[in-house]
Short mmCIF file of C-alpha atoms and ligand atoms in Angstrom, two decimals:
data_model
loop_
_atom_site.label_atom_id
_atom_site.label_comp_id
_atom_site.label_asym_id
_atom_site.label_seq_id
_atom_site.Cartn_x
_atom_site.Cartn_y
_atom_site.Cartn_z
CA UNK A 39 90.75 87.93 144.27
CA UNK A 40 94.40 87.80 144.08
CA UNK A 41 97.11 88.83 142.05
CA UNK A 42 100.15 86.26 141.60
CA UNK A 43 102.87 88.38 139.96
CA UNK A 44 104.90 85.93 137.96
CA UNK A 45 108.72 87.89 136.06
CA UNK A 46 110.45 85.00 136.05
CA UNK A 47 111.23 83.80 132.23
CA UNK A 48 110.73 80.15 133.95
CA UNK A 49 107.93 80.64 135.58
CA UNK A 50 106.39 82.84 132.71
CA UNK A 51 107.05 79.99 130.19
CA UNK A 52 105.44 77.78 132.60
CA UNK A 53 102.22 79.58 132.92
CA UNK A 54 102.04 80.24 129.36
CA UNK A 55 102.42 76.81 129.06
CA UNK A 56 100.03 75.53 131.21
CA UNK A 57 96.43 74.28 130.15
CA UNK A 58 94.68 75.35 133.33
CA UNK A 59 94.99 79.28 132.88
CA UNK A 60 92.92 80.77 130.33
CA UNK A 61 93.27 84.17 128.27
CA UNK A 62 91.68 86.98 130.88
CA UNK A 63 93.57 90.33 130.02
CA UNK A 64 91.02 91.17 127.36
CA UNK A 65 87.63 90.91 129.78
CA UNK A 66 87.59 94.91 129.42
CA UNK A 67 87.90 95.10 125.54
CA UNK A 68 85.10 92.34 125.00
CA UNK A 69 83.15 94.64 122.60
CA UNK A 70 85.96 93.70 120.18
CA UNK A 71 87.53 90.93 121.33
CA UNK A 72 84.61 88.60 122.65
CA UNK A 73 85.07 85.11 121.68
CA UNK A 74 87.99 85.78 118.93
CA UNK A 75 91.11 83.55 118.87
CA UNK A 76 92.89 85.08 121.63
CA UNK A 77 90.62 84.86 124.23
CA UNK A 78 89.60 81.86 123.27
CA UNK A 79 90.30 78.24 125.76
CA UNK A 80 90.62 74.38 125.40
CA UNK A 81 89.23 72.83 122.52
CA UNK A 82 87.39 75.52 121.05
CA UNK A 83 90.89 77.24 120.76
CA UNK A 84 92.70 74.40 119.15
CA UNK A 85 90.58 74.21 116.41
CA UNK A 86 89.81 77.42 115.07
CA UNK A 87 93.72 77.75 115.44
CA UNK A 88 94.60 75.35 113.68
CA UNK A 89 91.53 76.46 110.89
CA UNK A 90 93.13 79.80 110.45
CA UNK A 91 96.86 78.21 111.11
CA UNK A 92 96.69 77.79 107.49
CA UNK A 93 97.39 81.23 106.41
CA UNK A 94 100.48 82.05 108.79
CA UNK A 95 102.81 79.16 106.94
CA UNK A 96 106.53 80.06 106.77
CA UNK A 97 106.59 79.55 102.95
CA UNK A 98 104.30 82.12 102.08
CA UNK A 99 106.38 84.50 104.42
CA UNK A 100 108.58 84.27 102.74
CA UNK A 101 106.63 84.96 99.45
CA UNK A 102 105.23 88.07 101.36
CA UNK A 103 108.12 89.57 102.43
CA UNK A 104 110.00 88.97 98.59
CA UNK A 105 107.10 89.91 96.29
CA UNK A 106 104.09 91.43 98.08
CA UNK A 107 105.57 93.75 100.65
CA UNK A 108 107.95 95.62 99.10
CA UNK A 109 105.26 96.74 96.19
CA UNK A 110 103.33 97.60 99.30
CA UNK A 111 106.05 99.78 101.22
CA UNK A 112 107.38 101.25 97.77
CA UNK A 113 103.55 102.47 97.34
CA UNK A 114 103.01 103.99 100.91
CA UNK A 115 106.80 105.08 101.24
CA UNK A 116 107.81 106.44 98.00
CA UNK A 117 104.93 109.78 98.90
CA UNK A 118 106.77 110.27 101.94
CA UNK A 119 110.71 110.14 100.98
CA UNK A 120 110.00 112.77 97.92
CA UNK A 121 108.12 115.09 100.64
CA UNK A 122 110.95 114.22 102.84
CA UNK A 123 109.44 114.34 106.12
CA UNK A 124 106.80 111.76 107.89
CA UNK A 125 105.25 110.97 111.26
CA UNK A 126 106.67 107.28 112.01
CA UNK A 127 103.69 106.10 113.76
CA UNK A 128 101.44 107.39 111.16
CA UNK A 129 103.48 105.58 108.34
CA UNK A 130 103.95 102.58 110.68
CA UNK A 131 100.21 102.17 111.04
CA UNK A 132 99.62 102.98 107.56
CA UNK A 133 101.93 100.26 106.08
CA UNK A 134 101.08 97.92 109.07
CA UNK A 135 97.73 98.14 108.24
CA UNK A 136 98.05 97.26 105.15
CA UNK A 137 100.04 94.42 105.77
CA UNK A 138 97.07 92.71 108.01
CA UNK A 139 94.27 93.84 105.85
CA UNK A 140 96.10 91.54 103.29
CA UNK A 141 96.48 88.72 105.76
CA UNK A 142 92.75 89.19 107.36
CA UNK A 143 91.32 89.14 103.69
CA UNK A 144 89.84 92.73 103.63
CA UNK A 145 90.01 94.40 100.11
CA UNK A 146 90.68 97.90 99.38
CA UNK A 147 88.95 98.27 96.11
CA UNK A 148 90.03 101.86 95.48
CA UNK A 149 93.33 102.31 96.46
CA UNK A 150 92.62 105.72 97.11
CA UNK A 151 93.96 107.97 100.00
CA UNK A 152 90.18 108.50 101.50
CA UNK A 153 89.52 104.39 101.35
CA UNK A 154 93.29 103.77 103.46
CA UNK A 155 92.52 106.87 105.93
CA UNK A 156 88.94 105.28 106.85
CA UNK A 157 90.22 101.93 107.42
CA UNK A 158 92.91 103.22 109.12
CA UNK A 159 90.72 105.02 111.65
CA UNK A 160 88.39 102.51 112.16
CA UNK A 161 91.30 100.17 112.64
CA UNK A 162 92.95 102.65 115.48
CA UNK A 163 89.63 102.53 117.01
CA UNK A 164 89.52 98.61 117.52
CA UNK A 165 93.04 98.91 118.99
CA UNK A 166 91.92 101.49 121.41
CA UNK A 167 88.96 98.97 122.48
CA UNK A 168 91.18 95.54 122.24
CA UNK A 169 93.54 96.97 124.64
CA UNK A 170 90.99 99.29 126.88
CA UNK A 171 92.33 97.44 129.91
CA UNK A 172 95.36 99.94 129.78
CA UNK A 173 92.84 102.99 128.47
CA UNK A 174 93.44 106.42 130.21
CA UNK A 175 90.18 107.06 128.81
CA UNK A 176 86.68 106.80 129.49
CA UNK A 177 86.44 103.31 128.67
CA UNK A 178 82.50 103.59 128.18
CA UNK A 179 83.22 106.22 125.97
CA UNK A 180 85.71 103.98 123.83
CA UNK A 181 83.36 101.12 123.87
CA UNK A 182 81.05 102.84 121.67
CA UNK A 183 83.39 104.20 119.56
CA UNK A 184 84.20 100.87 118.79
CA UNK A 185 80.47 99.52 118.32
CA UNK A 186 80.17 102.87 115.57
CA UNK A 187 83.59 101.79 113.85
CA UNK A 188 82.21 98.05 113.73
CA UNK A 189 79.28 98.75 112.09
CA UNK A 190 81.26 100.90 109.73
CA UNK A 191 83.46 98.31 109.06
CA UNK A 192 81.05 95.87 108.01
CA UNK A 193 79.25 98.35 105.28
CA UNK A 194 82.37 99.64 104.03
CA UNK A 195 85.04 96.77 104.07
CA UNK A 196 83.60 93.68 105.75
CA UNK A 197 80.51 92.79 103.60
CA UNK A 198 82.29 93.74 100.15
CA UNK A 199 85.13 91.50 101.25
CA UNK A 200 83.00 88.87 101.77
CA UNK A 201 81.44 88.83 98.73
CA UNK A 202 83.77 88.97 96.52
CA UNK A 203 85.07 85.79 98.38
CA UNK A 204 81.76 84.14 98.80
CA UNK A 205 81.48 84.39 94.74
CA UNK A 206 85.77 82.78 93.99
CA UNK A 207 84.53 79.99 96.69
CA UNK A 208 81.81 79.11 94.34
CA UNK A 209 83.69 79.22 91.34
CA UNK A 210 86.06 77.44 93.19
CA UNK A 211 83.50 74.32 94.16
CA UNK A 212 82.23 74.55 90.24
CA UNK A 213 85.46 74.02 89.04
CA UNK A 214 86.09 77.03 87.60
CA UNK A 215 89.03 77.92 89.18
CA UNK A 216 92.09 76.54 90.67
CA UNK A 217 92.40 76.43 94.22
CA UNK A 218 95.67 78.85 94.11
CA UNK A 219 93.55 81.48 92.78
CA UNK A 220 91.62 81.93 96.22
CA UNK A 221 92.85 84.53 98.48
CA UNK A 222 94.89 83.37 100.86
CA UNK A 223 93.73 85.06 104.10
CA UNK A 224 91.95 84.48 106.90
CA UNK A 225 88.42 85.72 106.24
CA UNK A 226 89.01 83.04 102.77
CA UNK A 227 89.64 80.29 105.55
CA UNK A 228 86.97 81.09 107.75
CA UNK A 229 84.68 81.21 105.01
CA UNK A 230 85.14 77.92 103.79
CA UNK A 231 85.15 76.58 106.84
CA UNK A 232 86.32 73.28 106.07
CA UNK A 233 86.52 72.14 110.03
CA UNK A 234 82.98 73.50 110.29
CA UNK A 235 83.70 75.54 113.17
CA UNK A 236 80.74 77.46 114.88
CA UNK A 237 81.36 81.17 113.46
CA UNK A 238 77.83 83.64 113.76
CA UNK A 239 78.41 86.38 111.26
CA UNK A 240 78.90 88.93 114.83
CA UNK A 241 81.45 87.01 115.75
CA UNK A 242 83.16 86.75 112.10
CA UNK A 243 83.22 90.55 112.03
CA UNK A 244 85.39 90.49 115.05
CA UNK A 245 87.57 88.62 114.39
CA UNK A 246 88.82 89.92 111.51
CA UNK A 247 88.74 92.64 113.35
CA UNK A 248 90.96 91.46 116.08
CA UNK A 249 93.46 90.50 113.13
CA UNK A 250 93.30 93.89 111.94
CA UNK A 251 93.84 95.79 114.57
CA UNK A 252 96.47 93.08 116.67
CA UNK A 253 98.61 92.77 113.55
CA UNK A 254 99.12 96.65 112.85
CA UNK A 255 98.84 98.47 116.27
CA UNK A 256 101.97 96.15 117.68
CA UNK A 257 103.87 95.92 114.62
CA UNK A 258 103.61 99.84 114.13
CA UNK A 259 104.39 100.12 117.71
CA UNK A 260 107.44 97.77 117.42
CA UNK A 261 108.61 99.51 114.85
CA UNK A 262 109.00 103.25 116.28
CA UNK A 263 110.58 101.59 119.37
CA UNK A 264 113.26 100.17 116.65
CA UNK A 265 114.43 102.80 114.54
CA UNK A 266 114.19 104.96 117.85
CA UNK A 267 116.88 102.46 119.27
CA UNK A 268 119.07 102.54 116.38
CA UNK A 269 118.57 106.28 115.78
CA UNK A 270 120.50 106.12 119.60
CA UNK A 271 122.94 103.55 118.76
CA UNK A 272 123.82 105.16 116.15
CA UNK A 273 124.41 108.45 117.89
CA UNK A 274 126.41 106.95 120.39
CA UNK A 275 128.31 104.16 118.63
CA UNK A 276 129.63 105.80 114.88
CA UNK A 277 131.99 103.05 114.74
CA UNK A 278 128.72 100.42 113.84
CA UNK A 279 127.17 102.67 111.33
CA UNK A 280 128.47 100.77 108.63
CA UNK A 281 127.34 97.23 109.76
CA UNK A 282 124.03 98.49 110.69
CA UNK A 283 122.89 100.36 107.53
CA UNK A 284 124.98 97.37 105.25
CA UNK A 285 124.35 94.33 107.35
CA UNK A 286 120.88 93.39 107.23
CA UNK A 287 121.60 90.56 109.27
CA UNK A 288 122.92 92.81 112.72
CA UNK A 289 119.94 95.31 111.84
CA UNK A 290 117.63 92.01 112.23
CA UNK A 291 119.32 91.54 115.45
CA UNK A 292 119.17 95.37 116.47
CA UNK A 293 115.01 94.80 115.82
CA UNK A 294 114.86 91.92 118.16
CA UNK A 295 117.02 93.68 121.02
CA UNK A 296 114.19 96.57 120.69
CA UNK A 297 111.32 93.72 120.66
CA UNK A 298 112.63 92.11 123.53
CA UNK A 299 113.14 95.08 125.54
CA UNK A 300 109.53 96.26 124.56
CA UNK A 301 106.56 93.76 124.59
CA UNK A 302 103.22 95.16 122.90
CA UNK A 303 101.90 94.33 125.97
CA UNK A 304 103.97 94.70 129.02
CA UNK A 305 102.07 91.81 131.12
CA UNK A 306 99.72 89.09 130.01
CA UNK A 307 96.88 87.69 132.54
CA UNK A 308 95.43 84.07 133.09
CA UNK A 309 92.49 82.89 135.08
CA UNK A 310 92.90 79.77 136.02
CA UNK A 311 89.96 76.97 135.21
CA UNK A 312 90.42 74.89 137.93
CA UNK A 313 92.41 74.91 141.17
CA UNK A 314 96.05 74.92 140.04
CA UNK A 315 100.12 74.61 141.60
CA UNK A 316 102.10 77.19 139.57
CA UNK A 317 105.85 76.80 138.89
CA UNK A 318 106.78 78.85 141.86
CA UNK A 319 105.03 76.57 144.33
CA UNK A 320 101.96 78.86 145.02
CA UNK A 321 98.09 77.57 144.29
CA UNK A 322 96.20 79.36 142.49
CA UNK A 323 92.06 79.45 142.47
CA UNK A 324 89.67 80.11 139.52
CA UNK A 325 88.67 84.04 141.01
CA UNK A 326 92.70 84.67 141.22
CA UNK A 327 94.95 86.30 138.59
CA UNK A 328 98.01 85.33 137.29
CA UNK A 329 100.10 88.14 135.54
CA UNK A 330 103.05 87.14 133.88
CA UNK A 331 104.72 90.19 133.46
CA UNK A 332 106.94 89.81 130.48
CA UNK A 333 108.37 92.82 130.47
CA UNK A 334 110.28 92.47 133.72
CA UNK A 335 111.00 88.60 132.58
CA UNK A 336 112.55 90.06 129.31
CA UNK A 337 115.15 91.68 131.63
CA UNK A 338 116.09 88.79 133.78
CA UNK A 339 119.45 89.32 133.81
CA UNK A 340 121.43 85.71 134.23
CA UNK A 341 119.66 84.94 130.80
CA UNK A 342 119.66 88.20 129.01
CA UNK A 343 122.37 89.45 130.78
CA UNK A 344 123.83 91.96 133.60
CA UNK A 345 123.05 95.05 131.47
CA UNK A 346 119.77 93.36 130.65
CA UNK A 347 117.84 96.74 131.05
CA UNK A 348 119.77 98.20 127.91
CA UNK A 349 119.63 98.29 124.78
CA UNK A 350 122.61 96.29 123.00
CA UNK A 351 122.14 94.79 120.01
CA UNK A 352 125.38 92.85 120.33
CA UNK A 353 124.06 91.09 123.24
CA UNK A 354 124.61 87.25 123.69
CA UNK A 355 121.67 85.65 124.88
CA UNK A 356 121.50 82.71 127.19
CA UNK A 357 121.36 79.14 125.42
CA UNK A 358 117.27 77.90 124.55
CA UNK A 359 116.01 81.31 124.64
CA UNK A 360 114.83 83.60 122.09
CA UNK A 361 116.73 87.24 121.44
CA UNK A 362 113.26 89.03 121.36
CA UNK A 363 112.86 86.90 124.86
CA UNK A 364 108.91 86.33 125.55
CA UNK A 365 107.66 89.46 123.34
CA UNK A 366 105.55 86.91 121.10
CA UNK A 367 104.56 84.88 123.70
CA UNK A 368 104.68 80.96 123.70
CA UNK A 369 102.51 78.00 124.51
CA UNK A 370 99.11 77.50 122.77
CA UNK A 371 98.39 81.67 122.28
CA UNK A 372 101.80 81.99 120.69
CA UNK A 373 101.35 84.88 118.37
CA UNK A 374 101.15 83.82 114.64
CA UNK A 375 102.59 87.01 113.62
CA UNK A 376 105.65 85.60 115.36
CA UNK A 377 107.64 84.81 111.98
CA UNK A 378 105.94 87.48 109.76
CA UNK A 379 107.13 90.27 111.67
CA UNK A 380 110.39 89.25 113.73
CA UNK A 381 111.78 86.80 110.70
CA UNK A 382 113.62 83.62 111.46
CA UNK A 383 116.33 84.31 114.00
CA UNK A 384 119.77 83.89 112.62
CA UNK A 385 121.27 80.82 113.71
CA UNK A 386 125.03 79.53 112.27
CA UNK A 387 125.80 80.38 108.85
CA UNK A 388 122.88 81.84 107.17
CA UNK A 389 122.67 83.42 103.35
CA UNK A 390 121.73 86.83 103.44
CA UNK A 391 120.11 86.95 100.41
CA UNK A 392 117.85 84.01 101.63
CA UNK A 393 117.07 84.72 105.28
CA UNK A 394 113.52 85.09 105.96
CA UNK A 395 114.42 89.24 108.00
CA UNK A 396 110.48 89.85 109.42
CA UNK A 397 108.45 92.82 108.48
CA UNK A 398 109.67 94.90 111.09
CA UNK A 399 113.63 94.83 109.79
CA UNK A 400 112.58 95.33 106.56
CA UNK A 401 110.60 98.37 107.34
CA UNK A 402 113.33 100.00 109.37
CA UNK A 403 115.85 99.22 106.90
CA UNK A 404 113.76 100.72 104.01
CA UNK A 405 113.56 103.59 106.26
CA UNK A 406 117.57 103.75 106.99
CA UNK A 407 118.11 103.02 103.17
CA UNK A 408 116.26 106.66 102.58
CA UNK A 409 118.01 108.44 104.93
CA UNK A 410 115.38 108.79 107.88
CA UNK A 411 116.53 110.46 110.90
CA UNK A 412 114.69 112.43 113.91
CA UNK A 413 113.85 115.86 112.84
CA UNK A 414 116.01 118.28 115.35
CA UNK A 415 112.81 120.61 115.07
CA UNK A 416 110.47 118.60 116.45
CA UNK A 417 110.96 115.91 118.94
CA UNK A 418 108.73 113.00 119.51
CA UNK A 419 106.47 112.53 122.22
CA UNK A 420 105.02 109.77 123.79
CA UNK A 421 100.93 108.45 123.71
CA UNK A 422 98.95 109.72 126.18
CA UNK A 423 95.81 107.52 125.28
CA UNK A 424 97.27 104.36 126.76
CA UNK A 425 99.35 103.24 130.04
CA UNK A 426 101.40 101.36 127.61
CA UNK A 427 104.87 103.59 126.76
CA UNK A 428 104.48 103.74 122.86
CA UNK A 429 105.18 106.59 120.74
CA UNK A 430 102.57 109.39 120.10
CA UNK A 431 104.29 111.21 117.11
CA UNK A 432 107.98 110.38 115.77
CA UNK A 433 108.57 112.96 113.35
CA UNK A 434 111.12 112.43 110.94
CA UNK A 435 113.06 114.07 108.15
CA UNK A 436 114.49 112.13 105.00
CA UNK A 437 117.11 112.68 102.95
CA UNK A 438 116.63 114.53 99.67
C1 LIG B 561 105.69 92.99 116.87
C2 LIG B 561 104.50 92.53 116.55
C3 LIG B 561 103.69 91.59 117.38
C4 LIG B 561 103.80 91.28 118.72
C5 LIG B 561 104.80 91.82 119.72
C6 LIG B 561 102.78 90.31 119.02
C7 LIG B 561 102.59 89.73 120.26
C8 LIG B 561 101.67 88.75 120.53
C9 LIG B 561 101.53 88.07 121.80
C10 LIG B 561 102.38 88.33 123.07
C11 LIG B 561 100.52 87.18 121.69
C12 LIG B 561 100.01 86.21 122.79
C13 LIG B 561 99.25 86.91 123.86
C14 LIG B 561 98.97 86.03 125.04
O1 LIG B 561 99.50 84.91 125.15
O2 LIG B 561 98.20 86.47 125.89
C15 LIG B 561 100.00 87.29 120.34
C16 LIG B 561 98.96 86.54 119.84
C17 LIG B 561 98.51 86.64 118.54
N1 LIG B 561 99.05 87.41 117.53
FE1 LIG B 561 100.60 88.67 117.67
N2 LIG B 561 102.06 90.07 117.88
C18 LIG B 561 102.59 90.80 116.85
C19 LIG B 561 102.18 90.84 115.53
C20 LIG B 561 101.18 90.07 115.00
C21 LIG B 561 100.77 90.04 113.60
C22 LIG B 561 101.43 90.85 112.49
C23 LIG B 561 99.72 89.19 113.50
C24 LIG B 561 98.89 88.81 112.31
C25 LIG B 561 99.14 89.11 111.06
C26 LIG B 561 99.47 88.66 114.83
C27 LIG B 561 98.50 87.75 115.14
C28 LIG B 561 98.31 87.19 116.39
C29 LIG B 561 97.25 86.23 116.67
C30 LIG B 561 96.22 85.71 115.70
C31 LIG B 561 97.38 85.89 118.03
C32 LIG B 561 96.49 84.94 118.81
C33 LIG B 561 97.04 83.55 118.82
C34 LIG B 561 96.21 82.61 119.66
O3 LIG B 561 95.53 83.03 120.60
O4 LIG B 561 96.24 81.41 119.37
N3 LIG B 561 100.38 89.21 115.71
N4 LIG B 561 100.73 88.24 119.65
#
């Protein structure tokens, strides 16, 4: 087998891009992510896509990020400020989780500290099996951490969830009630079923627990990474204090620098399905690997820039790309989270009040707006579970 090595934003788009190279980075993690959307190919992909496609529309973003999330942030926050201290990454993963708990349809009846921190865990636990391919680990070890959490999952959360649904539905198909008074998340969708796509209840279970775990682990993640860039802007450029704690719209841009300069996942492989040319004039064969490494691509410097390795959130970006560069991907895996979390990127004149920010600006500016800064006592430290260079601990102190 060999390894083609592809860092070039062109020839990364064009792999993405191309119909002949299927999803392989997640062979490892396969407990949890066998047969969900991601690693899914061809037709099977498009249509269970384009079945759960209808939760991720840009209208009820926009909904989300005006009504729902900011009860949600004001409940998990508001603890924290008045202590005035918190770890980042546990708050990050504690919000985030939230957040795609709402989206992947699983209720949290009680509201109750004890309900959030067993979710939570089980939730870190999928992560640590979804992206076991970068595990410094054990990784048989992992794997049946992650069987124990699914089962968990499915007594405690799963199987209520689903009931609860299972019994609107009907009401639903009696009449009973409107249509807008389903949920509107995934596990709704793929329990109607209305394309009548092939979903065993094993294979249900993960993939709402993909959503779960891919919608909080990288938007926490993304999230320490920001605020720890603008912490060091900030340090190091006073004179844009004011614009980034008052101008939501350069703090949006501040979050996409960090995004761009720090993928969730540093590479993402294909395997192709047939004999295939790549971009770059190399051929490629079905036991071969292609790994588009997006991180390097992110720094290709005539389209990013010379300084392309730093951090500058005042950065111009090359015309027909994206500030955040490939972070979300593109082609036919393109993350849905895409919009959610990252927003609409700013383009001509745009209304402030109106612009659809992302989860991820909102969260750090929530976090700015109460003062958060790194506590001088106690520095953070990176993971040492994964490969990948997130954030173990960011502690932080807030102002009282
Ligand atoms: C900063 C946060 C996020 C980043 C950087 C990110 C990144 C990515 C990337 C790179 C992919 C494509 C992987 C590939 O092509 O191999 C992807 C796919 C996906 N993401 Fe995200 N993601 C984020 C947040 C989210 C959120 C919040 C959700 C859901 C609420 C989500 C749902 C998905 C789904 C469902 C896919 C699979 C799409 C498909 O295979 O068709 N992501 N994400």
């Amino acid at each position: 087998m060999a390894t083609i090595v592809l860092d070039r934003v062109a020839d990364a788009l064009a792999a993405l891009k191309n119909e002949h190279l299927a999803q392989s980075l997640y062979d490892e993690g396969k407990v949890i992510m066998d047969g969900v959307l991601l690693t899914l190919h061809g037709e099977e992909h498009r249509k269970r896509r384009v079945l759960e496609f209808r939760v991720f529309r840009r209208s009820f973003f926009r909904y989300y990020e005006t009504e729902v999330f900011p009860r949600a942030l004001a409940e998990i926050l508001g603890p924290e400020i008045a202590k005035g201290r918190t770890d980042l990454v546990e708050f990050g993963y504690r919000i985030t989780m939230n957040l795609t708990a709402d989206f992947a349809g699983i209720d949290r009846p009680e509201k109750s500290a004890r309900e959030t921190e067993a979710l939570l865990k089980i939730v870190k636990t999928f992560s640590e099996g979804a992206t076991l391919v970068h595990s410094t680990r054990d990784k048989e070890e992992v794997r049946n951490e992650v069987r124990a959490a699914l089962v968990e999952f499915d007594r405690l959360f799963l199987q209520p969830s689903i009931a609860r649904r299972l019994d609107l539905i009907a009401r639903f198909n009696r009449g009973e009630i409107a249509e807008d008074d389903l949920p509107r998340d995934v596990l709704t969708v793929l329990l109607r079923n209305e394309d009548k796509v092939d979903l065993p209840p094993d294979l249900l279970r993960r993939e709402i627990a993909f959503y779960l775990q891919a919608g909080s682990h990288s938007t926490a993640n993304s999230t320490v990474h920001a605020i720890h860039h603008v912490f060091e802007w900030l340090r190091d450029h006073p004179e844009d204090r004011e614009r980034v704690l008052k101008d939501r719209l350069f703090l949006q841009r501040c979050v996409h620098e960090s995004l761009r300069l720090h993928p969730a996942s540093p590479v993402s492989w294909r395997r192709p399905v047939c004999p295939v040319s790549l971009s770059t004039g190399a051929s490629a064969e079905p036991t071969d690997r292609i790994e588009i490494n997006l991180w390097a691509a992110n720094r290709q410097k005539d389209i990013f820039g010379e300084d392309a390795d730093a951090y500058n959130p005042h950065r111009s970006v090359a015309q027909g790309y994206e500030p955040f560069g490939l972070t979300f991907g593109t082609g036919v895996h393109t993350c849905l989270g895409r919009d959610l979390d990252g927003g609409l990127v700013a383009k001509g004149d745009v209304d402030p009040a109106n612009h659809q920010y992302g989860i991820i600006t909102l969260l750090v500016g929530a976090l700015l707006d109460a003062g958060a800064r790194p506590d001088p006592d106690d520095p953070p430290e990176l993971a040492t579970y994964t490969e990948r260079p997130n954030w173990g601990r960011y502690p932080v102190l807030f102002r009282r």
